CSV table of C-alpha atoms and ligand atoms in Angstrom, one decimal:
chain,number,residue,atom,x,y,z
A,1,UNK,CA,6.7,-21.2,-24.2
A,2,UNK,CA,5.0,-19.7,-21.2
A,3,UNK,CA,2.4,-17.1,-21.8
A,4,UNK,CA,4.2,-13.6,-21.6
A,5,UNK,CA,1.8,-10.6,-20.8
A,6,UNK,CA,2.1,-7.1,-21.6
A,7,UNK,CA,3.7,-5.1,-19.4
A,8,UNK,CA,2.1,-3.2,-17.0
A,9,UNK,CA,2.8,-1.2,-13.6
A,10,UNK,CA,2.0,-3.4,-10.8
A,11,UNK,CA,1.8,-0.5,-8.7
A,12,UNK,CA,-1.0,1.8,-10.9
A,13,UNK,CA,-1.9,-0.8,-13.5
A,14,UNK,CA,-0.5,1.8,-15.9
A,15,UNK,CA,0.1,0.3,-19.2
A,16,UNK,CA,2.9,2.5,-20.8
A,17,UNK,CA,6.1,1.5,-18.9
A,18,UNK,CA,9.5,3.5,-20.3
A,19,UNK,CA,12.6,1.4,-20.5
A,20,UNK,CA,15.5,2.5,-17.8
A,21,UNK,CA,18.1,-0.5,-19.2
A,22,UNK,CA,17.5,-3.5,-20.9
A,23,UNK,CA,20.2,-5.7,-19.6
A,24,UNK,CA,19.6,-8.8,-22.1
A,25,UNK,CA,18.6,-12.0,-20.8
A,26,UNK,CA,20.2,-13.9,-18.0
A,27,UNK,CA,19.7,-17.1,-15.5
A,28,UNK,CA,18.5,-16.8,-11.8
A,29,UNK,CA,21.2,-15.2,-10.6
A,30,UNK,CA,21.9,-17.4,-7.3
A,31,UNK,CA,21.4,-20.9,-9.5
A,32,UNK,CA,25.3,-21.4,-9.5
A,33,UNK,CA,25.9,-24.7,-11.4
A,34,UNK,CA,27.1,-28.3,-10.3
A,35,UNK,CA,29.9,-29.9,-12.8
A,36,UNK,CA,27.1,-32.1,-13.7
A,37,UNK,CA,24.6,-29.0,-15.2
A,38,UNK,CA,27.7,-27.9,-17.4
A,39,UNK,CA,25.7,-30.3,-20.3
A,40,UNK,CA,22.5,-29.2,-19.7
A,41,UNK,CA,20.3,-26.2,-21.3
A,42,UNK,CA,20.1,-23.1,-18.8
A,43,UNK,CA,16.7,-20.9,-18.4
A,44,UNK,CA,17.1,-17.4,-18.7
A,45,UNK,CA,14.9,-14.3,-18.4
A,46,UNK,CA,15.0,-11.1,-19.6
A,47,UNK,CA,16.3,-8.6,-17.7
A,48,UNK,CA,14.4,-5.2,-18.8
A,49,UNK,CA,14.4,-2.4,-15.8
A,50,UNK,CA,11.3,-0.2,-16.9
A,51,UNK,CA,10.0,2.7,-15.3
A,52,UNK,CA,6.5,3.7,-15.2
A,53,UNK,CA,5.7,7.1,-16.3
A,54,UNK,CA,2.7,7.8,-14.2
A,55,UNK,CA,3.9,6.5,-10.6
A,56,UNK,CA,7.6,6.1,-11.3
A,57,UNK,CA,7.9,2.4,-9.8
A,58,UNK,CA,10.9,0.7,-11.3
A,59,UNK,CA,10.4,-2.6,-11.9
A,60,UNK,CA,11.4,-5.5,-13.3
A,61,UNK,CA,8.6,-8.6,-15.2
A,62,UNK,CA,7.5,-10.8,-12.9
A,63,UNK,CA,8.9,-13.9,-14.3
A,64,UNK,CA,10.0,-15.5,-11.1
A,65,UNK,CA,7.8,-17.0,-9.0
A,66,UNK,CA,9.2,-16.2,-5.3
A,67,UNK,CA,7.5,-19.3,-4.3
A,68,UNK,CA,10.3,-21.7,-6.2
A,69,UNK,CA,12.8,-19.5,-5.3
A,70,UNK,CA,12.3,-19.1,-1.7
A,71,UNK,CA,10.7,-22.0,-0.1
A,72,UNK,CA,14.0,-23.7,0.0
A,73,UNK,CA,16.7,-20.5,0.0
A,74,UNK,CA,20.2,-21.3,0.9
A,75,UNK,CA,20.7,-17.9,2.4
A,76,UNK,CA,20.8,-17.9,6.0
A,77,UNK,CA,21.1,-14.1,7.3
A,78,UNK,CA,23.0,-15.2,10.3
A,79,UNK,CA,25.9,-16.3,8.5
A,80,UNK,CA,27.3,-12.5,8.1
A,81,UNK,CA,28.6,-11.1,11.1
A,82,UNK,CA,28.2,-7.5,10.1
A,83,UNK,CA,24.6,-7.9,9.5
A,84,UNK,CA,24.0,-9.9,12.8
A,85,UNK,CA,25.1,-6.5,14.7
A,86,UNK,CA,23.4,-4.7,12.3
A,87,UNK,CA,20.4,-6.4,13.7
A,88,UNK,CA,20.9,-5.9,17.1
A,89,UNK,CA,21.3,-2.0,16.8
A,90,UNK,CA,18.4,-2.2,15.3
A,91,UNK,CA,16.0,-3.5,17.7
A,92,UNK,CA,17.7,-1.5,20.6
A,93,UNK,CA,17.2,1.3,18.8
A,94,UNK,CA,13.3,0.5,18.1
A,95,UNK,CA,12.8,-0.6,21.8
A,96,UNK,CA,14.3,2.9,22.6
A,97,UNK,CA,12.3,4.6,19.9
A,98,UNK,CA,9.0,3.2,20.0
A,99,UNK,CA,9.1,2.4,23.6
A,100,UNK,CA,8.7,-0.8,23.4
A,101,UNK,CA,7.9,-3.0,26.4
A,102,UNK,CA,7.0,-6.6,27.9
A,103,UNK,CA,3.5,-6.3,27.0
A,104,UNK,CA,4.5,-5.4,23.3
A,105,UNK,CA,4.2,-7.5,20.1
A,106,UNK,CA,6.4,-7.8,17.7
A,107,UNK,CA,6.2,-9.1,14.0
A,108,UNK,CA,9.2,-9.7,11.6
A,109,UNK,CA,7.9,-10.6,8.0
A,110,UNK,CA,10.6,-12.7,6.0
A,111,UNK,CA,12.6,-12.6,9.3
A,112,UNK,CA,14.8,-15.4,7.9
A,113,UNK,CA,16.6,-17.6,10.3
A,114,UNK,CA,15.6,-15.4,13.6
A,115,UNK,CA,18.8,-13.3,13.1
A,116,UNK,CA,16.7,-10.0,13.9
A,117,UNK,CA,13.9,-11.2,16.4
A,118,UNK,CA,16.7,-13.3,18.6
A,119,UNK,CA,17.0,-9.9,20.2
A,120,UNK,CA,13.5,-9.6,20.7
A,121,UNK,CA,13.0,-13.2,22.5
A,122,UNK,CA,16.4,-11.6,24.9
A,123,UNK,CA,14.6,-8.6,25.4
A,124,UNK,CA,11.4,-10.6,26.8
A,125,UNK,CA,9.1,-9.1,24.1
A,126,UNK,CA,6.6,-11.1,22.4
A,127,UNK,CA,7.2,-11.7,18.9
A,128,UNK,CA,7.0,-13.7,15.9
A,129,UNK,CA,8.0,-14.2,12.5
A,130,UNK,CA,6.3,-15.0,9.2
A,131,UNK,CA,9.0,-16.6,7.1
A,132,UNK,CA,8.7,-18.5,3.7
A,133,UNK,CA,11.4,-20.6,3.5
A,134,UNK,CA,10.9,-24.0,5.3
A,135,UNK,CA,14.4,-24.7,6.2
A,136,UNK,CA,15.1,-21.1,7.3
A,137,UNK,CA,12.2,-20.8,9.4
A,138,UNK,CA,13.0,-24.6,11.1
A,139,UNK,CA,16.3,-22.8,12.1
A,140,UNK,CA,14.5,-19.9,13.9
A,141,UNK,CA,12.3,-22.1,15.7
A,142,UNK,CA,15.3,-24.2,16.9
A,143,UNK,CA,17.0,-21.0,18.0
A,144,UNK,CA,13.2,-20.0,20.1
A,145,UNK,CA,12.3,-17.7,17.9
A,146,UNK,CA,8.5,-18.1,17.3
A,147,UNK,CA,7.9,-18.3,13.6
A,148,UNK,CA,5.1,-19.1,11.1
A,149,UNK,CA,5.8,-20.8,7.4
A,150,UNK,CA,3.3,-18.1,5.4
A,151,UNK,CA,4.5,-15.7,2.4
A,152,UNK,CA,2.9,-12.4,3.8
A,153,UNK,CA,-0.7,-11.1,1.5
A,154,UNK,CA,-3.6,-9.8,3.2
A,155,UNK,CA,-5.2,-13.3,4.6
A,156,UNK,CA,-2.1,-14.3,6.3
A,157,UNK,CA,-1.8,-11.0,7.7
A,158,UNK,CA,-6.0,-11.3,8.8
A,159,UNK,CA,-5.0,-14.7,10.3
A,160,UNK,CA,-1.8,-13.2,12.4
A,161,UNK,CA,-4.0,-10.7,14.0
A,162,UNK,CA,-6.9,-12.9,14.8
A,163,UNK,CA,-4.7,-14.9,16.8
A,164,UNK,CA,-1.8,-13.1,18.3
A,165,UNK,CA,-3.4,-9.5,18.2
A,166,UNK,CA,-2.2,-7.0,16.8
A,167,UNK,CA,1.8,-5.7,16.3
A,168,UNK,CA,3.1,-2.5,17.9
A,169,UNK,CA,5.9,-2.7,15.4
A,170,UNK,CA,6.1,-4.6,12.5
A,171,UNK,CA,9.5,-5.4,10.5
A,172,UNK,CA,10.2,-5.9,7.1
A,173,UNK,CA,14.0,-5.6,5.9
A,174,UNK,CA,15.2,-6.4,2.7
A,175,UNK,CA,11.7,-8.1,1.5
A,176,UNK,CA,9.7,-5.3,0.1
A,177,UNK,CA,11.7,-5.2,-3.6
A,178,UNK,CA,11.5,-9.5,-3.3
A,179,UNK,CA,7.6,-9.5,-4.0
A,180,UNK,CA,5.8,-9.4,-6.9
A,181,UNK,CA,2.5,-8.6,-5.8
A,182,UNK,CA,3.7,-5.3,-4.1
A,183,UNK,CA,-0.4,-4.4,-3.4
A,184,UNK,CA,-0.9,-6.9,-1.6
A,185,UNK,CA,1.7,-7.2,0.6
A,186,UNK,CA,1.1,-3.6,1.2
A,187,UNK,CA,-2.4,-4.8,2.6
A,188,UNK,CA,-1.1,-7.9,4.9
A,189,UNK,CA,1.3,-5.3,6.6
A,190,UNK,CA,-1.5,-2.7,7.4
A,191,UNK,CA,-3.5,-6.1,8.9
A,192,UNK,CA,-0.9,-6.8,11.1
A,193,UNK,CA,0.2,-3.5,12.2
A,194,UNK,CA,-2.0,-2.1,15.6
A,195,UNK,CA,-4.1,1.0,14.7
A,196,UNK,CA,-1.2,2.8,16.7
A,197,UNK,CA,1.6,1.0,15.6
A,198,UNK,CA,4.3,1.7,13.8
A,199,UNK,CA,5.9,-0.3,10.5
A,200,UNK,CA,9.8,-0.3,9.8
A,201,UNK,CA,11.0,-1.4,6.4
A,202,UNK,CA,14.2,-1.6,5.0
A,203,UNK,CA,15.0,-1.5,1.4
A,204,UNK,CA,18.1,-0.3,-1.6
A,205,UNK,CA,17.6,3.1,-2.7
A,206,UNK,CA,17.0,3.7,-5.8
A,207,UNK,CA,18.8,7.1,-5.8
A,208,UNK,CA,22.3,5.0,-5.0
A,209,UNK,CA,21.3,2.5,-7.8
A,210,UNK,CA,20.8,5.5,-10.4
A,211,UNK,CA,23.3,7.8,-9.4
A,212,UNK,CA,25.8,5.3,-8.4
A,213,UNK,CA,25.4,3.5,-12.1
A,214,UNK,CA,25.1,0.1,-9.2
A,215,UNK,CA,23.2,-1.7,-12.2
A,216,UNK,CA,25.1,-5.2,-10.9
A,217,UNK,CA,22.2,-4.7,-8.1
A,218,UNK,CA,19.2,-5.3,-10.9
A,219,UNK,CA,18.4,-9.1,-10.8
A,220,UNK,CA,15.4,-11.5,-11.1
A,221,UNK,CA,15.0,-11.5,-7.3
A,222,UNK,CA,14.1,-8.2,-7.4
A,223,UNK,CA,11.0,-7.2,-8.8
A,224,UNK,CA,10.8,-3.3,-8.1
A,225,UNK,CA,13.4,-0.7,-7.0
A,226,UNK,CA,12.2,2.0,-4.6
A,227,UNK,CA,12.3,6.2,-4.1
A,228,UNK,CA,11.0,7.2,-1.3
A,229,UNK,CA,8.2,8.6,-3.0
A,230,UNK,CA,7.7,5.6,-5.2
A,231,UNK,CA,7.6,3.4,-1.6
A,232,UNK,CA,5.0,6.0,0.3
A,233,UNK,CA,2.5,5.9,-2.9
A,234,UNK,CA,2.4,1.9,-2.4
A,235,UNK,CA,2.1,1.9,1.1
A,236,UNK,CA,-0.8,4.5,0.6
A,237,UNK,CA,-2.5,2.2,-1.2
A,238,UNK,CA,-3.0,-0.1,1.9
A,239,UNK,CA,-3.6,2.8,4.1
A,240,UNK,CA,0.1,2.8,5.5
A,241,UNK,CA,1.6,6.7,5.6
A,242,UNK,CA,5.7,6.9,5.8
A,243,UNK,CA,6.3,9.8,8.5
A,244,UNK,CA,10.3,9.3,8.8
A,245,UNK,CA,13.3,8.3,6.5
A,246,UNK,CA,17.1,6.7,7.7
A,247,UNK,CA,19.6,6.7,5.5
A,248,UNK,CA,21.9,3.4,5.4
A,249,UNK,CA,24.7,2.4,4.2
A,250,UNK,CA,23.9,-1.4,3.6
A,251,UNK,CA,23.8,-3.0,-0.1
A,252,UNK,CA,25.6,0.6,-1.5
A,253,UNK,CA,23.1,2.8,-0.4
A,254,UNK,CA,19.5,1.8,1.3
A,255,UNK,CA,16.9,3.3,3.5
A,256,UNK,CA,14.7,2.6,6.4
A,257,UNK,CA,11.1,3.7,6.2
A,258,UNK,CA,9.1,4.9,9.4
A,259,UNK,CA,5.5,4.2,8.3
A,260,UNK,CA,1.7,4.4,10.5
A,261,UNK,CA,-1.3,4.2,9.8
A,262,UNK,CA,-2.9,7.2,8.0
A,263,UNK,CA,-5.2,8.3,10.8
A,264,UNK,CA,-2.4,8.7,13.6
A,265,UNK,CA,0.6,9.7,10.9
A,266,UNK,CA,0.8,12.9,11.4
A,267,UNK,CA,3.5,15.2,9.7
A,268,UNK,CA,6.6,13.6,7.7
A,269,UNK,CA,9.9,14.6,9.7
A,270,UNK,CA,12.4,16.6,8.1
A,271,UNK,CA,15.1,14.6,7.1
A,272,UNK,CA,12.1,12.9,5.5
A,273,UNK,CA,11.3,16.2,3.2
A,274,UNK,CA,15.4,15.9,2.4
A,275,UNK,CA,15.5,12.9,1.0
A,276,UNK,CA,12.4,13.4,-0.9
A,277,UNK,CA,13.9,17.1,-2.3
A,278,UNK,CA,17.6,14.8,-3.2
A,279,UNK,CA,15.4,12.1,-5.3
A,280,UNK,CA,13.4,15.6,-7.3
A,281,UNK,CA,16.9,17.4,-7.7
A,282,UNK,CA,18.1,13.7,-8.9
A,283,UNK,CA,15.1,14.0,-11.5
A,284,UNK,CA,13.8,10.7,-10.2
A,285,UNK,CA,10.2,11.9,-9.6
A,286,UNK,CA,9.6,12.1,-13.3
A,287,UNK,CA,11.3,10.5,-16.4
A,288,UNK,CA,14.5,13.0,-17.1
A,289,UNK,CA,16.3,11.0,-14.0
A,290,UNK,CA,16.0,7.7,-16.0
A,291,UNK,CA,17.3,9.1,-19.7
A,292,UNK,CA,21.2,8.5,-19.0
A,293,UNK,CA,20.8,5.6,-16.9
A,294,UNK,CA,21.6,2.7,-19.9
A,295,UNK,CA,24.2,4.6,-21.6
A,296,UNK,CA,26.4,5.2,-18.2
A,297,UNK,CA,25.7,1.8,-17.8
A,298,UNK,CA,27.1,1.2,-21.4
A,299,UNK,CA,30.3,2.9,-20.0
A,300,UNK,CA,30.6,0.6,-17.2
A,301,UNK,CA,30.5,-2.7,-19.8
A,302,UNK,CA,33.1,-1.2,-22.3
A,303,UNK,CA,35.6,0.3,-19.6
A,304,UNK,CA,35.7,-3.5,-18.3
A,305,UNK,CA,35.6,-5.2,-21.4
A,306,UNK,CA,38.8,-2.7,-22.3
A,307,UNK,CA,40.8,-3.4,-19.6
A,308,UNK,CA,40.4,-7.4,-19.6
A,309,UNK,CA,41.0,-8.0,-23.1
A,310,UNK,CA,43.6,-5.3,-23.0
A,311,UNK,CA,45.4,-7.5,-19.8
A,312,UNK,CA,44.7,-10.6,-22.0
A,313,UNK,CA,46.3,-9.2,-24.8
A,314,UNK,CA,49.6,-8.5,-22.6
A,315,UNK,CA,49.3,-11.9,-20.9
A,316,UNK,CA,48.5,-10.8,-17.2
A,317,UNK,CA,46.6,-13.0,-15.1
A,318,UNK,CA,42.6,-11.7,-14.0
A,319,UNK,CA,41.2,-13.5,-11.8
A,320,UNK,CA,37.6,-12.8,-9.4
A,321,UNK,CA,37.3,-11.9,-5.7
A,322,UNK,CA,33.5,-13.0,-4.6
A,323,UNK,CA,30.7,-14.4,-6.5
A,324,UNK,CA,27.9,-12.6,-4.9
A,325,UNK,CA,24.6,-12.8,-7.0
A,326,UNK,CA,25.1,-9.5,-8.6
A,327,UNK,CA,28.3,-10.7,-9.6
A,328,UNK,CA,26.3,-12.7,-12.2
A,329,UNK,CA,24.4,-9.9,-13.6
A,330,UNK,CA,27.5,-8.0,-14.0
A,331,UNK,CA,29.6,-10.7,-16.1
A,332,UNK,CA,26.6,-12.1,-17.7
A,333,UNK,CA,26.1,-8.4,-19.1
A,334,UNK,CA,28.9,-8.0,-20.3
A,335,UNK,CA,29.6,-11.5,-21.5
A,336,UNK,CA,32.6,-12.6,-19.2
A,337,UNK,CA,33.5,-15.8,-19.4
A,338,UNK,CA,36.5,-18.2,-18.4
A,339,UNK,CA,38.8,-16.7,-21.7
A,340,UNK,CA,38.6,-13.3,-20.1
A,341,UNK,CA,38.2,-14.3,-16.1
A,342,UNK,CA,39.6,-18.5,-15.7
A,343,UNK,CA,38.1,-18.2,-12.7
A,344,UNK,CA,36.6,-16.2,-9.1
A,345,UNK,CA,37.1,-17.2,-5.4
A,346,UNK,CA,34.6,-17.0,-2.5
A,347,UNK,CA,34.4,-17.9,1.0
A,348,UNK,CA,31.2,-19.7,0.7
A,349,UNK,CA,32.1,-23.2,0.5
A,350,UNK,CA,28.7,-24.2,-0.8
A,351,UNK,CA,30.0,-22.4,-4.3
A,352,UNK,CA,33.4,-23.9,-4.5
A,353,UNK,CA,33.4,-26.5,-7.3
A,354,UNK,CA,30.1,-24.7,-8.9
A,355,UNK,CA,30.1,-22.3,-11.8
A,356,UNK,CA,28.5,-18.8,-12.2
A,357,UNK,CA,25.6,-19.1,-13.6
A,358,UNK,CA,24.9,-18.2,-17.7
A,359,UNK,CA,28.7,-17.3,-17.4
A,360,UNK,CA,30.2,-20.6,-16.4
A,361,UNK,CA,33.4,-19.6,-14.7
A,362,UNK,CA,34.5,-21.8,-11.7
A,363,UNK,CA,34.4,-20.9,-8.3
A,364,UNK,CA,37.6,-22.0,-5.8
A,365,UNK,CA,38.1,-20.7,-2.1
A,366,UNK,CA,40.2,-18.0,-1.7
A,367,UNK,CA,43.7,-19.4,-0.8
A,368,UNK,CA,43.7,-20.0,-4.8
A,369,UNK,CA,44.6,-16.6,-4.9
A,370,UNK,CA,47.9,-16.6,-3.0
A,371,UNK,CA,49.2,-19.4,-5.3
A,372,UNK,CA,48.7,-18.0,-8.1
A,373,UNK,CA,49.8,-14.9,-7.7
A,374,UNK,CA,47.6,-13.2,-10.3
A,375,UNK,CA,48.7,-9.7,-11.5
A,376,UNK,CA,44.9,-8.2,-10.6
A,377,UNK,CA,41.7,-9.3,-9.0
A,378,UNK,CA,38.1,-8.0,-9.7
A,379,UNK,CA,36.1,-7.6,-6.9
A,380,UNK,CA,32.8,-8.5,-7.6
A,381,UNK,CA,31.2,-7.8,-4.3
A,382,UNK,CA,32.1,-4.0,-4.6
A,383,UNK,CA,29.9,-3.0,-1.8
A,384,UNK,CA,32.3,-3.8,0.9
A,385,UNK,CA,35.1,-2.1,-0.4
A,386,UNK,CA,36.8,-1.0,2.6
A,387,UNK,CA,36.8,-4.5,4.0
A,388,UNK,CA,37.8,-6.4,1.1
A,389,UNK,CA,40.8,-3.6,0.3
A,390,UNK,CA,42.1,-4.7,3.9
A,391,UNK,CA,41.8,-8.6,3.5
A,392,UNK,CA,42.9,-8.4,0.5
A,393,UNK,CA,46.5,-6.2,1.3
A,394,UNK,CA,48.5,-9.2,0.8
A,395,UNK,CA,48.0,-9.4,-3.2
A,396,UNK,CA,50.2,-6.5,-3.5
A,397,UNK,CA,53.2,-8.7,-1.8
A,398,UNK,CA,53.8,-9.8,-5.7
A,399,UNK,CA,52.6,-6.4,-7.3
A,400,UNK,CA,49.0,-7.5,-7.9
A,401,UNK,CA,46.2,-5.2,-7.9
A,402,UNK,CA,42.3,-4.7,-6.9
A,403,UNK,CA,40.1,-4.0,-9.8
A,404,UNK,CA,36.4,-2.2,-9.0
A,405,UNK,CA,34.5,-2.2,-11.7
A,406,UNK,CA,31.7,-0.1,-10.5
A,407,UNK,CA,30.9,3.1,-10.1
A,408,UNK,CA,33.4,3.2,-12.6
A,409,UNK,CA,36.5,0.9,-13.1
A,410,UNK,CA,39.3,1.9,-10.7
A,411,UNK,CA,43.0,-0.1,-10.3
A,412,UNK,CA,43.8,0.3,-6.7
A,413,UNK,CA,47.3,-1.0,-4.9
A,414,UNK,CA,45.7,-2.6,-2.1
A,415,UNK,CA,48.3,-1.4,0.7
A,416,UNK,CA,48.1,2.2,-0.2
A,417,UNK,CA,44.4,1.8,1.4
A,418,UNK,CA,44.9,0.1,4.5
A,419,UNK,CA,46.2,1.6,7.5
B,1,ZN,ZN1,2.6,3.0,-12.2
């Protein structure tokens, strides 16, 4: 048994951490399993969200090491078209914003497969990108995209400025909930970032999560869920000072933080104060926010279990659309397996032939669907709704109908959604 620690907030050290959800134990939830593992024991970790009642991080143990599960990641970010444009709005908007120009320098950290900085290189900016993953990062290279093999702390962020100077803008999207050691990332981002520069980071919001009941989104690659005001107290600790806020609508709901350092801040901008005054009305600034969170999440469980066993009982077919990683904290929750779901699709055709992890259900590529002709389909991947509503208008050719589980479980006639 490894040693398991106490608790604590890895933001304030704070040892008194409240429990938001305790979602049982689960496996990794991207280690989707060969034929071959079906035998074999699975690893699983518990899945506790806690809050802390002195800074308000959520957060989960840190029982993952991100080194294992990111120095060899099968995600490549340029594989999704939507977020590939996403990308490139961005940086025209940050050239536009920031003024960026031919003597700037640029820093991605975790900037993946150069899906982001590609723009960059076009643009005739200097960049470069600190990326973990050795594959990923070999990618980018190939691509031109300058790019260092270093996990981001303080020394690699020393090293970064030593030799390249320092970064007019620095980049981190979708990375800041991935790390455990949230302090000193903090640190290596205010050691790469130019006295005057500016820091962009993207990250979920934890209002969405909370108000949304989006508890599929809480899984062991996460280690901390962000507020606003929970993300501007951990930048503070390296210095860093968030002056603006953006809204997005990626992963259900996240935001994009405008941070400098302290000494050229300045004022926060208004739609800044907004967001900060929605999270306090939410009651996420202190512990009343958190109270119903596990029993609306309760609701969620039982409304699905109802409606499969209930279909089971009448001997409809259910079958799965997707098998996204939050998928697997969703079915593994609530104990889905192939008597009450035979099996989910997914375009990913590293995952056909695989099972879900914990869960065990097989995964086949979509066409599957049109053969059988099942009488509903639960979309896992809920988050892209509207698209998945449209590809998926041809199930109600036989009658069949889309199941969304979350915010709360909804039966939808595909057609009567697409124009
Ligand atoms: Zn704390």
């Amino acid at each position: 048994m490894p040693k398991v620690e106490r608790p604590y907030c890895r933001l304030c050290g704070s040892p008194e951490l409240a429990s938001v959800v305790d979602l049982g134990a689960s496996p990794p939830c991207e280690s989707f399993l060969a034929e071959a593992e079906l035998d074999a024991p699975e690893l699983t970790h518990p899945l506790h969200l806690r809050v802390c009642p002195n800074c308000f991080l959520v957060q989960l143990p840190p029982l993952i090491d991100p080194v294992e599960t990111f120095t060899e990641y099968a995600y490549f970010s340029s594989f999704s078209h939507s977020w590939l444009k996403h990308a490139e709005e961005f940086v025209t908007a940050a050239v536009d914003r920031l003024g960026l120009d031919g003597s700037s320098f640029v820093v991605e950290v975790a900037s993946n497969d150069g899906y982001l900085l590609r723009n960059v290189v076009e643009r005739g900016l200097r960049c470069l990108g600190v990326e973990p993953s050795v594959n990923v990062g070999a990618a980018a290279r190939e691509a031109g995209v300058p790019t260092l093999t270093a996990f981001l702390d303080p020394e690699t962020g020393a090293a970064v400025r030593r030799k390249h100077g320092p970064a007019d803008l620095v980049v981190a999207n979708n990375v800041y909930a991935h790390i455990p050691d949230v302090l000193g990332f903090s640190r290596g981002l205010r050691e790469l970032v130019a006295d005057d520069g500016w820091v962009s980071i993207e990250v979920q919001h934890l209002l969405s999560l909370i108000e949304l009941t989006q508890y599929d989104t809480i899984y062991h690659e996460h280690f901390q869920y962000y507020t606003v005001a929970t993300a501007q107290r951990a930048l503070a600790t390296a210095g860093l000072a968030v002056v603006d806020v953006e809204k997005l609508p990626t992963h259900g709901g996240s935001i994009r933080l405008w941070a400098r350092p302290e000494a050229v801040a300045g004022e926060p901008s208004d739609r800044m104060r907004a967001v900060l005054a929605e999270e306090e009305a939410a009651g996420l600034h202190e512990l009343r926010g958190y109270r119903d969170f596990a029993e609306r999440v309760e609701r969620v469980r039982l409304a699905l279990l109802e409606f499969l066993v209930r279909t089971k009982r009448r001997g409809e077919l259910v079958v799965g659309y997707g098998a996204p990683g939050k998928g697997n904290t969703l079915l593994n929750h609530c104990g889905i397996r192939p008597d009450l779901l035979p099996y989910t699709v997914d375009r990913n055709p590293y995952k056909h032939g695989r099972y879900t992890p914990g869960t065990r259900i097989p995964i086949f590529e979509p066409e599957r669907i049109a053969r059988d002709r099942p009488d509903y389909v639960l979309v896992l991947p809920w988050n892209l709704r509207a698209e998945l509503t449209a590809q998926l208008g041809y199930v109600a050719e036989w009658g069949g109908r889309l199941v969304f589980p979350i915010p709360e479980l909804e039966i939808v006639v595909p057609e009567r959604e697409v124009s």
